Amino acid sequence: MKRYLEDKANGQGFEKSSVTYLGVLDQPADNKDTIKTILDELHLKYAVGTRREFLLVVGDGKTYDLLLKLQREYGDELSWLVPFPGDWHAAKAVQPILMKVYWDAGLKSMAQAMGFKGEALSSLEHCSCFRKCHTFLLLAFEAIGQAMTQSYMKVHDESPTLKQLKAENGNFVIDIFISKNFTFL
């Protein structure tokens, strides 16, 4: 935050990020030919070399391995490719640990408050549906983060740093950190 204020005061702008998320492709990602075809399509679709210099491509397990192999095999032709390991496997492995540790420490109460009961509640506790559990954990930790931020803002509302931020930028701190329309669902 301090750097942001200093850069803003010095008139320095920030480079605008250009992020696009592409969903899972409906093609088998288990061979080099398929991955190469998809990379060629991405290269054209995202105008690599014209509108952007690099393209970050995320893949799990075998896909990531194939991306690396293709990059070595094609060299300069794929110099624009930035392979990145996906987080699905990590998230899948961590879910049961988080639920075991935090289920009775508040996650169960949050799930019940969100309307989960019976089989749906049990499904969350035992992580039997990755997508549902992942979404729930994201929402739960977002809610916890917002509650902590609201608590901090109430206690430190009169701090010189927050006063300066509010004076220079209106309520952007509140807009960024605290969503008045936040809902779990």
Short mmCIF file of C-alpha atoms in Angstrom, two decimals:
data_model
loop_
_atom_site.label_atom_id
_atom_site.label_comp_id
_atom_site.label_asym_id
_atom_site.label_seq_id
_atom_site.Cartn_x
_atom_site.Cartn_y
_atom_site.Cartn_z
CA MET A 1 0.00 0.00 0.00
CA LYS A 2 2.85 2.33 0.86
CA ARG A 3 4.46 1.74 -2.54
CA TYR A 4 1.13 2.38 -4.25
CA LEU A 5 0.79 5.75 -2.52
CA GLU A 6 4.41 6.70 -3.26
CA ASP A 7 4.12 5.74 -6.93
CA LYS A 8 0.81 7.56 -7.24
CA ALA A 9 2.31 10.67 -5.64
CA ASN A 10 5.23 10.52 -8.12
CA GLY A 11 2.82 10.26 -11.04
CA GLN A 12 3.86 6.76 -11.98
CA GLY A 13 1.21 4.66 -13.62
CA PHE A 14 0.77 0.92 -13.45
CA GLU A 15 0.71 -1.45 -16.37
CA LYS A 16 -2.81 -2.78 -16.81
CA SER A 17 -3.01 -6.53 -16.56
CA SER A 18 -4.62 -8.49 -19.33
CA VAL A 19 -5.85 -11.74 -17.87
CA THR A 20 -8.22 -14.11 -19.61
CA TYR A 21 -9.37 -17.41 -18.18
CA LEU A 22 -10.21 -20.22 -20.54
CA GLY A 23 -12.16 -23.11 -19.13
CA VAL A 24 -11.26 -26.75 -19.37
CA LEU A 25 -11.12 -27.85 -22.99
CA ASP A 26 -13.32 -30.71 -24.09
CA GLN A 27 -10.45 -32.67 -25.59
CA PRO A 28 -8.18 -35.35 -24.16
CA ALA A 29 -5.00 -33.70 -22.91
CA ASP A 30 -2.96 -36.87 -22.83
CA ASN A 31 -0.90 -36.63 -26.02
CA LYS A 32 1.47 -34.13 -27.59
CA ASP A 33 -0.48 -33.75 -30.85
CA THR A 34 -3.64 -32.62 -29.06
CA ILE A 35 -1.72 -30.21 -26.81
CA LYS A 36 0.19 -28.77 -29.80
CA THR A 37 -3.06 -28.22 -31.71
CA ILE A 38 -4.57 -26.44 -28.70
CA LEU A 39 -1.43 -24.31 -28.29
CA ASP A 40 -1.65 -23.28 -31.95
CA GLU A 41 -5.29 -22.27 -31.44
CA LEU A 42 -4.41 -20.29 -28.30
CA HIS A 43 -1.55 -18.58 -30.14
CA LEU A 44 -3.97 -17.34 -32.80
CA LYS A 45 -6.90 -16.58 -30.49
CA TYR A 46 -4.81 -14.47 -28.10
CA ALA A 47 -2.68 -12.86 -30.83
CA VAL A 48 0.61 -13.82 -29.22
CA GLY A 49 3.38 -11.73 -30.75
CA THR A 50 0.94 -8.97 -31.68
CA ARG A 51 -1.18 -8.07 -28.64
CA ARG A 52 0.89 -9.94 -26.04
CA GLU A 53 4.38 -11.30 -25.77
CA PHE A 54 3.75 -14.36 -23.60
CA LEU A 55 0.91 -16.66 -22.73
CA LEU A 56 0.67 -18.46 -19.40
CA VAL A 57 -0.82 -21.92 -19.92
CA VAL A 58 -1.81 -23.94 -16.88
CA GLY A 59 -1.99 -27.71 -16.88
CA ASP A 60 -2.21 -30.44 -14.29
CA GLY A 61 0.00 -33.48 -14.11
CA LYS A 62 0.46 -34.98 -17.52
CA THR A 63 -0.66 -31.84 -19.36
CA TYR A 64 2.00 -29.74 -17.64
CA ASP A 65 4.61 -32.39 -18.43
CA LEU A 66 3.56 -32.40 -22.09
CA LEU A 67 3.73 -28.59 -22.22
CA LEU A 68 7.34 -28.74 -21.02
CA LYS A 69 8.23 -31.50 -23.51
CA LEU A 70 6.67 -29.58 -26.39
CA GLN A 71 8.51 -26.43 -25.42
CA ARG A 72 11.83 -28.32 -25.48
CA GLU A 73 10.95 -30.03 -28.75
CA TYR A 74 9.76 -26.92 -30.64
CA GLY A 75 12.22 -24.43 -29.08
CA ASP A 76 11.82 -20.89 -30.44
CA GLU A 77 8.46 -21.68 -32.04
CA LEU A 78 7.01 -21.96 -28.52
CA SER A 79 9.18 -19.31 -26.84
CA TRP A 80 5.98 -17.40 -26.03
CA LEU A 81 4.65 -20.29 -23.93
CA VAL A 82 4.92 -20.07 -20.14
CA PRO A 83 3.84 -23.46 -18.76
CA PHE A 84 2.54 -23.36 -15.20
CA PRO A 85 1.55 -26.29 -12.99
CA GLY A 86 -2.14 -26.30 -12.11
CA ASP A 87 -3.40 -26.32 -8.58
CA TRP A 88 -6.19 -28.87 -8.89
CA HIS A 89 -4.20 -31.75 -7.41
CA ALA A 90 -2.93 -29.59 -4.56
CA ALA A 91 -6.45 -28.35 -3.82
CA LYS A 92 -7.83 -31.90 -3.99
CA ALA A 93 -5.17 -33.14 -1.55
CA VAL A 94 -5.62 -30.25 0.89
CA GLN A 95 -9.43 -30.28 1.10
CA PRO A 96 -9.73 -33.29 3.45
CA ILE A 97 -7.02 -31.85 5.71
CA LEU A 98 -8.74 -28.48 5.97
CA MET A 99 -12.09 -30.09 6.66
CA LYS A 100 -10.64 -32.40 9.31
CA VAL A 101 -8.90 -29.54 11.12
CA TYR A 102 -11.53 -26.81 10.77
CA TRP A 103 -14.86 -28.64 10.39
CA ASP A 104 -15.77 -28.56 14.07
CA ALA A 105 -13.97 -25.23 14.55
CA GLY A 106 -16.55 -23.31 12.53
CA LEU A 107 -16.81 -24.65 8.99
CA LYS A 108 -19.71 -26.92 9.93
CA SER A 109 -21.61 -23.97 11.43
CA MET A 110 -20.91 -21.89 8.32
CA ALA A 111 -22.13 -24.70 6.05
CA GLN A 112 -25.31 -25.08 8.10
CA ALA A 113 -25.87 -21.31 7.99
CA MET A 114 -25.54 -21.52 4.19
CA GLY A 115 -28.32 -24.12 4.11
CA PHE A 116 -26.34 -27.36 3.83
CA LYS A 117 -27.94 -30.26 5.65
CA GLY A 118 -28.21 -34.04 5.48
CA GLU A 119 -26.31 -35.61 2.58
CA ALA A 120 -25.09 -32.26 1.27
CA LEU A 121 -23.56 -31.42 4.65
CA SER A 122 -21.96 -34.86 4.85
CA SER A 123 -20.63 -34.45 1.31
CA LEU A 124 -18.86 -31.27 2.36
CA GLU A 125 -17.43 -32.80 5.52
CA HIS A 126 -16.02 -35.81 3.64
CA CYS A 127 -15.06 -33.86 0.48
CA SER A 128 -16.90 -36.30 -1.76
CA CYS A 129 -17.62 -33.62 -4.40
CA PHE A 130 -14.47 -31.63 -5.22
CA ARG A 131 -16.23 -28.70 -6.90
CA LYS A 132 -18.78 -28.20 -4.13
CA CYS A 133 -16.16 -28.48 -1.41
CA HIS A 134 -13.74 -26.19 -3.24
CA THR A 135 -16.39 -23.52 -3.75
CA PHE A 136 -17.48 -23.79 -0.12
CA LEU A 137 -13.91 -23.42 1.16
CA LEU A 138 -13.28 -20.41 -1.08
CA LEU A 139 -16.45 -18.73 0.17
CA ALA A 140 -15.74 -19.63 3.79
CA PHE A 141 -12.22 -18.25 3.76
CA GLU A 142 -13.38 -15.15 1.85
CA ALA A 143 -16.01 -14.58 4.56
CA ILE A 144 -13.44 -15.08 7.32
CA GLY A 145 -11.06 -12.65 5.59
CA GLN A 146 -13.79 -10.05 5.22
CA ALA A 147 -14.83 -10.43 8.87
CA MET A 148 -11.22 -9.96 9.95
CA THR A 149 -10.85 -6.91 7.69
CA GLN A 150 -14.06 -5.37 9.00
CA SER A 151 -12.87 -5.91 12.56
CA TYR A 152 -9.49 -4.34 11.77
CA MET A 153 -11.11 -1.38 10.03
CA LYS A 154 -13.37 -0.70 13.01
CA VAL A 155 -10.44 -0.68 15.43
CA HIS A 156 -8.03 1.26 13.20
CA ASP A 157 -10.48 3.58 11.45
CA GLU A 158 -8.76 6.63 12.89
CA SER A 159 -5.20 5.61 11.99
CA PRO A 160 -3.20 8.21 10.02
CA THR A 161 -2.58 5.78 7.15
CA LEU A 162 -6.27 4.98 6.65
CA LYS A 163 -7.18 8.67 7.00
CA GLN A 164 -4.64 9.50 4.28
CA LEU A 165 -5.94 6.74 2.01
CA LYS A 166 -9.53 7.86 2.47
CA ALA A 167 -8.65 11.53 1.91
CA GLU A 168 -6.76 10.80 -1.32
CA ASN A 169 -8.91 8.00 -2.70
CA GLY A 170 -12.35 8.26 -1.17
CA ASN A 171 -13.57 4.97 0.19
CA PHE A 172 -11.53 2.76 -2.12
CA VAL A 173 -10.18 0.86 0.88
CA ILE A 174 -13.69 0.05 1.96
CA ASP A 175 -14.69 -0.80 -1.62
CA ILE A 176 -11.75 -3.16 -2.05
CA PHE A 177 -11.72 -4.89 1.30
CA ILE A 178 -15.32 -4.82 2.42
CA SER A 179 -18.21 -5.75 0.18
CA LYS A 180 -21.47 -4.53 1.67
CA ASN A 181 -23.37 -6.91 -0.63
CA PHE A 182 -21.40 -10.01 0.31
CA THR A 183 -23.36 -13.23 0.38
CA PHE A 184 -22.23 -16.84 0.74
CA LEU A 185 -24.22 -18.17 -2.22
#
